[in-house]
Amino acid sequence: MNDSREMADPTDGLPTRLLVVDSHTIGEPTRIVIDPTWLAACDLGQGSIAMRRRVFRERFDALRRAIVADPRGTEAMVGVVVLPSSEPSCDMAAIYFNEVGYLDMCGHATIGLAVTLGHLGRIVAGTFRLETPAGIVTVTWHGGNDASFENVTPRRIARGLAIECADGRRVTGDISTAGLWFFLTSDHGESLLAKEIPRLTARAWSIRRALMSRGISGDAGQAIDHIVLLGKPESPKNNGRAFVLCPDGAFDRSPCGTATSALVASLYADGLLAAEKVWRQESILGGVYEASVRCEEGMVVPSVRGSAWITAESTLFFNNSDPYRAGLPHLK
Ligand code: PYC
């Protein structure tokens, strides 16, 4: 038999087909690679998931885009490759990516991963430990569509930082990391309404460009590539609302799990949220994450809970004659 899932084209690392499961976490899409043949053959070597991600980038970067970009993927989609962990205390490890690169951690995709593994019967309800490039994350599948994760400890490296955008508008915000890097601001002066998404996107881009042009980065030079516009919730049941611009230029359809982790840690540090108290964060589309913090050995541990739904179990095809087998060019 000719198994067309073998590594088909050594020049670009694309297989001819690949099994995936798709889900969305209150609107934000995730695609998990579950193809046993590809996973067994990909051979990313030994070592931490950060080291194996380096090998993935060298050998399979074209596949990253082919999986999540148009025409097979969709805007805002995050892909996940799940591998055995090199950490004895972990059950598995994850490489996260989007159309423009790699993510050290991704909250919505972690919730999507737990629901997908539950759907496939690969886990039972309960907790598993996940090695991510950002650190170890404890994930709980609560059964059905419901999952949560305890994230790495967030760090805020700048508070009340004022920047001026190209149009002369000033904005003040914090720079924090919780696996990804964020600029979080409440004084943007915008209405956080879904109908304003094009305007919010433009505003967040101008903030991102201002950060870049001033050389403002994470403490090891990381790009501040997620811009979070915070505001009041639409529903009185909730505590806050966020518009989040992602590195690929798409807005996060969910409230952004890592951004929410960073937010609740800052609220706790500022005395605005008690330990173990639930903060309900709305997305720009109205979907909600429940978040809280607890303290363990002097460290703040944020936790985020949300729901994901399976949308497809599919085989992706990468035909040699397809001019877009590696995805459409990124046009943003
Ligand atoms: O939920 O952490 C998140 C996330 C990051 C980018 C898109 N979603």
Short mmCIF file of C-alpha atoms and ligand atoms in Angstrom, two decimals:
data_model
loop_
_atom_site.label_atom_id
_atom_site.label_comp_id
_atom_site.label_asym_id
_atom_site.label_seq_id
_atom_site.Cartn_x
_atom_site.Cartn_y
_atom_site.Cartn_z
CA MET A 1 0.00 0.00 0.00
CA ASN A 2 1.19 3.49 -0.78
CA ASP A 3 0.71 5.44 2.47
CA SER A 4 0.51 8.99 1.20
CA ARG A 5 0.92 10.36 4.74
CA GLU A 6 4.66 9.74 4.61
CA MET A 7 6.85 12.88 4.48
CA ALA A 8 5.98 13.59 0.87
CA ASP A 9 8.19 16.46 -0.19
CA PRO A 10 11.56 16.80 1.54
CA THR A 11 12.01 20.31 0.09
CA ASP A 12 9.20 21.90 2.05
CA GLY A 13 8.42 19.29 4.70
CA LEU A 14 4.76 19.06 3.73
CA PRO A 15 3.07 15.67 3.92
CA THR A 16 0.44 14.90 1.30
CA ARG A 17 -2.27 14.61 3.95
CA LEU A 18 -2.70 15.22 7.66
CA LEU A 19 -5.39 14.35 10.21
CA VAL A 20 -6.56 17.22 12.42
CA VAL A 21 -9.36 18.04 14.85
CA ASP A 22 -10.77 21.58 14.87
CA SER A 23 -12.54 23.36 17.68
CA HIS A 24 -13.36 26.86 18.77
CA THR A 25 -13.05 28.27 22.23
CA ILE A 26 -15.98 30.66 22.41
CA GLY A 27 -15.28 31.65 18.84
CA GLU A 28 -11.45 31.47 18.69
CA PRO A 29 -10.37 28.59 16.42
CA THR A 30 -7.85 25.83 17.25
CA ARG A 31 -6.58 23.04 15.01
CA ILE A 32 -4.88 20.06 16.72
CA VAL A 33 -2.64 17.76 14.67
CA ILE A 34 -3.59 14.21 15.63
CA ASP A 35 -2.16 12.30 12.68
CA PRO A 36 -0.37 9.27 14.22
CA THR A 37 1.71 8.59 11.11
CA TRP A 38 2.99 12.15 10.84
CA LEU A 39 3.58 12.47 14.60
CA ALA A 40 5.56 9.22 14.67
CA ALA A 41 7.65 10.24 11.65
CA CYS A 42 8.31 13.94 12.37
CA ASP A 43 11.36 13.19 14.58
CA LEU A 44 11.99 16.47 16.37
CA GLY A 45 14.71 14.85 18.47
CA GLN A 46 15.01 14.82 22.25
CA GLY A 47 14.98 17.66 24.73
CA SER A 48 12.62 20.30 26.02
CA ILE A 49 9.61 21.33 23.99
CA ALA A 50 11.35 24.67 23.33
CA MET A 51 14.27 22.77 21.76
CA ARG A 52 11.98 20.54 19.73
CA ARG A 53 10.05 23.60 18.56
CA ARG A 54 13.34 24.94 17.17
CA VAL A 55 13.69 21.75 15.11
CA PHE A 56 10.04 22.01 14.02
CA ARG A 57 10.69 25.57 12.86
CA GLU A 58 13.75 24.47 10.86
CA ARG A 59 12.07 21.53 9.20
CA PHE A 60 8.34 22.23 9.15
CA ASP A 61 7.82 25.98 9.06
CA ALA A 62 6.05 25.72 5.71
CA LEU A 63 3.72 23.14 7.25
CA ARG A 64 2.88 25.56 10.09
CA ARG A 65 1.41 28.06 7.61
CA ALA A 66 -0.11 25.35 5.45
CA ILE A 67 -2.08 24.07 8.47
CA VAL A 68 -3.49 27.35 9.82
CA ALA A 69 -3.47 29.86 6.95
CA ASP A 70 -6.07 30.18 4.20
CA PRO A 71 -7.24 28.21 2.26
CA ARG A 72 -7.13 25.27 4.75
CA GLY A 73 -7.15 27.35 7.89
CA THR A 74 -8.80 30.58 8.83
CA GLU A 75 -7.95 33.93 10.30
CA ALA A 76 -7.03 33.79 14.00
CA MET A 77 -6.53 30.02 13.97
CA VAL A 78 -3.92 28.55 16.33
CA GLY A 79 -2.43 25.15 15.51
CA VAL A 80 -1.13 22.70 18.10
CA VAL A 81 1.24 19.76 17.76
CA VAL A 82 1.05 17.53 20.85
CA LEU A 83 4.10 15.42 21.67
CA PRO A 84 5.38 13.34 24.57
CA SER A 85 6.98 15.51 27.24
CA SER A 86 10.64 15.40 28.17
CA GLU A 87 9.64 16.55 31.68
CA PRO A 88 9.06 13.51 33.91
CA SER A 89 6.33 15.41 35.82
CA CYS A 90 4.36 16.21 32.63
CA ASP A 91 1.90 14.10 30.68
CA MET A 92 2.45 15.75 27.30
CA ALA A 93 3.98 18.76 25.59
CA ALA A 94 2.61 21.29 23.08
CA ILE A 95 3.95 23.43 20.24
CA TYR A 96 1.57 26.33 19.45
CA PHE A 97 1.64 28.34 16.23
CA ASN A 98 -0.33 30.73 14.12
CA GLU A 99 -0.09 32.08 10.61
CA VAL A 100 2.87 34.34 11.38
CA GLY A 101 4.90 32.34 13.89
CA TYR A 102 5.01 30.51 17.21
CA LEU A 103 3.38 31.15 20.57
CA ASP A 104 5.03 30.10 23.85
CA MET A 105 1.61 29.45 25.33
CA CYS A 106 -1.98 29.90 24.21
CA GLY A 107 -4.93 29.84 26.60
CA HIS A 108 -7.78 29.32 24.17
CA ALA A 109 -5.86 26.56 22.34
CA THR A 110 -5.12 24.85 25.67
CA ILE A 111 -8.85 24.80 26.46
CA GLY A 112 -9.46 23.53 22.90
CA LEU A 113 -6.78 20.86 23.39
CA ALA A 114 -8.36 19.54 26.60
CA VAL A 115 -11.83 19.38 25.02
CA THR A 116 -10.38 17.71 21.89
CA LEU A 117 -8.50 15.07 23.89
CA GLY A 118 -11.68 14.41 25.87
CA HIS A 119 -13.70 14.16 22.67
CA LEU A 120 -11.18 11.64 21.26
CA GLY A 121 -11.32 9.57 24.47
CA ARG A 122 -7.60 10.14 25.08
CA ILE A 123 -8.11 11.64 28.55
CA VAL A 124 -10.67 11.19 31.29
CA ALA A 125 -12.11 14.12 33.22
CA GLY A 126 -9.40 15.43 35.54
CA THR A 127 -6.06 17.14 35.45
CA PHE A 128 -2.96 16.72 33.29
CA ARG A 129 0.35 18.57 33.22
CA LEU A 130 1.38 20.16 29.95
CA GLU A 131 4.92 21.21 29.05
CA THR A 132 4.81 24.41 26.97
CA PRO A 133 7.68 26.63 25.78
CA ALA A 134 6.51 29.12 28.46
CA GLY A 135 6.67 26.56 31.28
CA ILE A 136 4.46 23.91 32.85
CA VAL A 137 0.71 24.49 32.69
CA THR A 138 -1.79 22.41 34.64
CA VAL A 139 -4.88 21.66 32.56
CA THR A 140 -8.21 20.29 33.73
CA TRP A 141 -10.84 18.79 31.49
CA HIS A 142 -14.08 19.10 33.46
CA GLY A 143 -15.99 16.93 30.97
CA GLY A 144 -18.02 17.97 27.93
CA ASN A 145 -17.09 21.40 26.62
CA ASP A 146 -15.61 22.72 29.82
CA ALA A 147 -11.88 23.07 30.58
CA SER A 148 -9.52 25.24 32.59
CA PHE A 149 -5.81 25.77 32.97
CA GLU A 150 -3.47 27.11 35.60
CA ASN A 151 -0.98 29.25 33.74
CA VAL A 152 2.65 30.13 34.38
CA THR A 153 3.13 32.98 36.86
CA PRO A 154 2.63 36.33 35.08
CA ARG A 155 5.12 39.17 35.35
CA ARG A 156 4.42 42.87 34.90
CA ILE A 157 7.59 44.66 33.84
CA ALA A 158 6.17 48.16 33.26
CA ARG A 159 3.24 49.96 34.82
CA GLY A 160 1.53 53.09 33.53
CA LEU A 161 3.85 53.40 30.58
CA ALA A 162 2.81 56.36 28.37
CA ILE A 163 3.35 56.14 24.64
CA GLU A 164 2.42 58.41 21.79
CA CYS A 165 1.08 56.87 18.58
CA ALA A 166 1.84 58.16 15.07
CA ASP A 167 -1.44 60.13 15.03
CA GLY A 168 -0.37 61.99 18.20
CA ARG A 169 -2.78 60.16 20.49
CA ARG A 170 -1.30 59.13 23.83
CA VAL A 171 -2.12 55.96 25.69
CA THR A 172 -0.99 54.62 29.05
CA GLY A 173 -0.69 50.94 29.85
CA ASP A 174 1.17 48.05 31.43
CA ILE A 175 3.56 45.59 29.85
CA SER A 176 3.06 42.08 31.19
CA THR A 177 3.82 38.53 30.22
CA ALA A 178 1.88 35.37 30.99
CA GLY A 179 3.43 33.12 28.37
CA LEU A 180 2.88 35.81 25.69
CA TRP A 181 3.71 39.52 25.84
CA PHE A 182 0.97 42.12 26.27
CA PHE A 183 0.41 45.84 26.38
CA LEU A 184 -2.77 46.27 28.45
CA THR A 185 -4.48 49.63 28.45
CA SER A 186 -7.74 51.06 29.78
CA ASP A 187 -7.30 54.68 28.69
CA HIS A 188 -7.57 54.13 24.93
CA GLY A 189 -10.79 56.17 24.72
CA GLU A 190 -12.55 53.64 22.44
CA SER A 191 -15.95 51.96 22.77
CA LEU A 192 -15.43 48.21 23.06
CA LEU A 193 -18.32 47.27 20.80
CA ALA A 194 -18.28 44.46 18.22
CA LYS A 195 -19.37 46.90 15.51
CA GLU A 196 -16.17 48.89 16.19
CA ILE A 197 -13.82 45.95 15.50
CA PRO A 198 -12.21 47.53 12.36
CA ARG A 199 -11.56 50.75 14.29
CA LEU A 200 -10.29 48.88 17.38
CA THR A 201 -8.00 46.83 15.16
CA ALA A 202 -6.53 49.99 13.60
CA ARG A 203 -6.09 51.59 17.03
CA ALA A 204 -4.39 48.52 18.49
CA TRP A 205 -2.09 48.30 15.46
CA SER A 206 -1.07 51.93 15.94
CA ILE A 207 -0.20 51.16 19.58
CA ARG A 208 1.76 48.11 18.51
CA ARG A 209 3.69 50.13 15.92
CA ALA A 210 4.41 52.85 18.49
CA LEU A 211 5.84 50.25 20.89
CA MET A 212 8.00 48.82 18.10
CA SER A 213 9.24 52.16 16.83
CA ARG A 214 10.28 53.14 20.37
CA GLY A 215 12.12 49.84 20.83
CA ILE A 216 9.84 48.83 23.71
CA SER A 217 10.02 45.07 24.16
CA GLY A 218 9.91 42.27 26.70
CA ASP A 219 12.87 42.03 29.07
CA ALA A 220 14.72 39.68 26.70
CA GLY A 221 13.81 41.65 23.59
CA GLN A 222 10.51 39.88 22.86
CA ALA A 223 8.01 41.73 20.66
CA ILE A 224 5.00 43.13 22.53
CA ASP A 225 2.75 41.56 19.95
CA HIS A 226 -0.60 41.31 21.75
CA ILE A 227 -2.39 44.61 22.40
CA VAL A 228 -5.22 44.47 24.94
CA LEU A 229 -7.82 47.24 25.11
CA LEU A 230 -9.66 46.86 28.40
CA GLY A 231 -13.07 48.23 29.32
CA LYS A 232 -16.33 47.79 31.14
CA PRO A 233 -18.44 44.68 30.49
CA GLU A 234 -21.66 44.82 28.49
CA SER A 235 -23.34 42.31 30.80
CA PRO A 236 -23.81 43.20 34.48
CA LYS A 237 -22.93 39.55 35.28
CA ASN A 238 -19.35 40.17 34.13
CA ASN A 239 -16.44 42.18 35.49
CA GLY A 240 -14.53 43.36 32.42
CA ARG A 241 -14.26 43.25 28.67
CA ALA A 242 -11.31 43.07 26.27
CA PHE A 243 -10.45 43.61 22.66
CA VAL A 244 -7.20 41.73 21.93
CA LEU A 245 -5.11 42.18 18.79
CA CYS A 246 -3.03 39.08 18.00
CA PRO A 247 0.34 38.98 16.16
CA ASP A 248 -1.26 37.90 12.87
CA GLY A 249 -3.39 41.06 12.87
CA ALA A 250 -6.56 39.15 13.77
CA PHE A 251 -8.61 40.02 16.84
CA ASP A 252 -9.05 37.31 19.45
CA ARG A 253 -12.63 36.07 19.32
CA SER A 254 -12.24 34.89 22.93
CA PRO A 255 -11.17 37.14 25.84
CA CYS A 256 -7.62 35.68 25.35
CA GLY A 257 -6.64 33.18 28.02
CA THR A 258 -3.07 34.36 28.50
CA ALA A 259 -4.07 38.05 28.50
CA THR A 260 -6.76 37.28 31.09
CA SER A 261 -4.10 35.49 33.20
CA ALA A 262 -1.90 38.61 33.06
CA LEU A 263 -4.86 40.84 33.87
CA VAL A 264 -6.03 38.97 36.97
CA ALA A 265 -2.45 38.80 38.31
CA SER A 266 -2.17 42.61 37.95
CA LEU A 267 -5.59 43.16 39.55
CA TYR A 268 -4.49 40.96 42.44
CA ALA A 269 -1.16 42.80 42.78
CA ASP A 270 -3.02 46.14 42.78
CA GLY A 271 -5.42 44.97 45.52
CA LEU A 272 -8.40 45.03 43.13
CA LEU A 273 -9.08 41.27 43.13
CA ALA A 274 -8.91 38.96 46.15
CA ALA A 275 -7.27 35.53 45.88
CA GLU A 276 -9.70 32.81 44.73
CA LYS A 277 -12.35 35.39 43.74
CA VAL A 278 -13.73 34.84 40.23
CA TRP A 279 -13.26 37.58 37.61
CA ARG A 280 -15.55 37.18 34.57
CA GLN A 281 -13.86 38.57 31.47
CA GLU A 282 -15.87 39.21 28.27
CA SER A 283 -14.47 39.06 24.77
CA ILE A 284 -15.28 41.73 22.20
CA LEU A 285 -17.95 39.26 20.97
CA GLY A 286 -19.35 38.71 24.48
CA GLY A 287 -17.94 35.21 25.24
CA VAL A 288 -16.72 34.80 28.82
CA TYR A 289 -13.75 33.30 30.66
CA GLU A 290 -13.83 32.88 34.42
CA ALA A 291 -10.45 33.68 35.91
CA SER A 292 -8.94 33.83 39.37
CA VAL A 293 -5.59 33.71 41.14
CA ARG A 294 -4.27 31.65 44.00
CA CYS A 295 -0.94 31.92 45.77
CA GLU A 296 1.45 29.03 46.15
CA GLU A 297 4.84 29.37 47.83
CA GLY A 298 4.79 33.12 47.22
CA MET A 299 3.95 32.72 43.53
CA VAL A 300 0.73 33.91 41.94
CA VAL A 301 -0.98 31.14 39.96
CA PRO A 302 -3.68 32.40 37.58
CA SER A 303 -6.41 30.09 36.41
CA VAL A 304 -8.76 30.51 33.45
CA ARG A 305 -11.86 28.46 32.69
CA GLY A 306 -13.86 28.40 29.46
CA SER A 307 -15.69 26.28 26.92
CA ALA A 308 -14.71 24.88 23.55
CA TRP A 309 -16.69 23.05 20.89
CA ILE A 310 -15.47 20.54 18.33
CA THR A 311 -16.17 21.76 14.80
CA ALA A 312 -14.50 19.11 12.58
CA GLU A 313 -12.43 15.96 12.35
CA SER A 314 -10.69 16.36 9.01
CA THR A 315 -7.98 15.23 6.65
CA LEU A 316 -6.04 18.15 5.18
CA PHE A 317 -4.63 17.56 1.68
CA PHE A 318 -1.45 19.16 0.35
CA ASN A 319 -1.44 18.24 -3.30
CA ASN A 320 1.81 18.82 -5.23
CA SER A 321 -0.13 20.49 -8.05
CA ASP A 322 -1.89 22.91 -5.66
CA PRO A 323 -0.34 26.38 -6.04
CA TYR A 324 -1.44 27.14 -2.49
CA ARG A 325 -0.42 23.86 -0.85
CA ALA A 326 1.67 25.92 1.61
CA GLY A 327 -1.10 28.46 2.19
CA LEU A 328 -1.93 31.86 0.74
CA PRO A 329 0.57 34.66 1.36
CA HIS A 330 -0.05 36.67 4.53
CA LEU A 331 -1.46 39.96 3.27
CA LYS A 332 -1.88 42.02 6.47
O1 PYC B 1 -6.06 32.56 24.52
O2 PYC B 1 -4.00 32.94 25.11
C1 PYC B 1 -4.90 32.95 24.27
C2 PYC B 1 -4.61 33.39 22.90
C3 PYC B 1 -3.46 33.90 22.42
C4 PYC B 1 -3.64 34.18 21.08
C5 PYC B 1 -4.91 33.82 20.75
N1 PYC B 1 -5.50 33.32 21.88
#
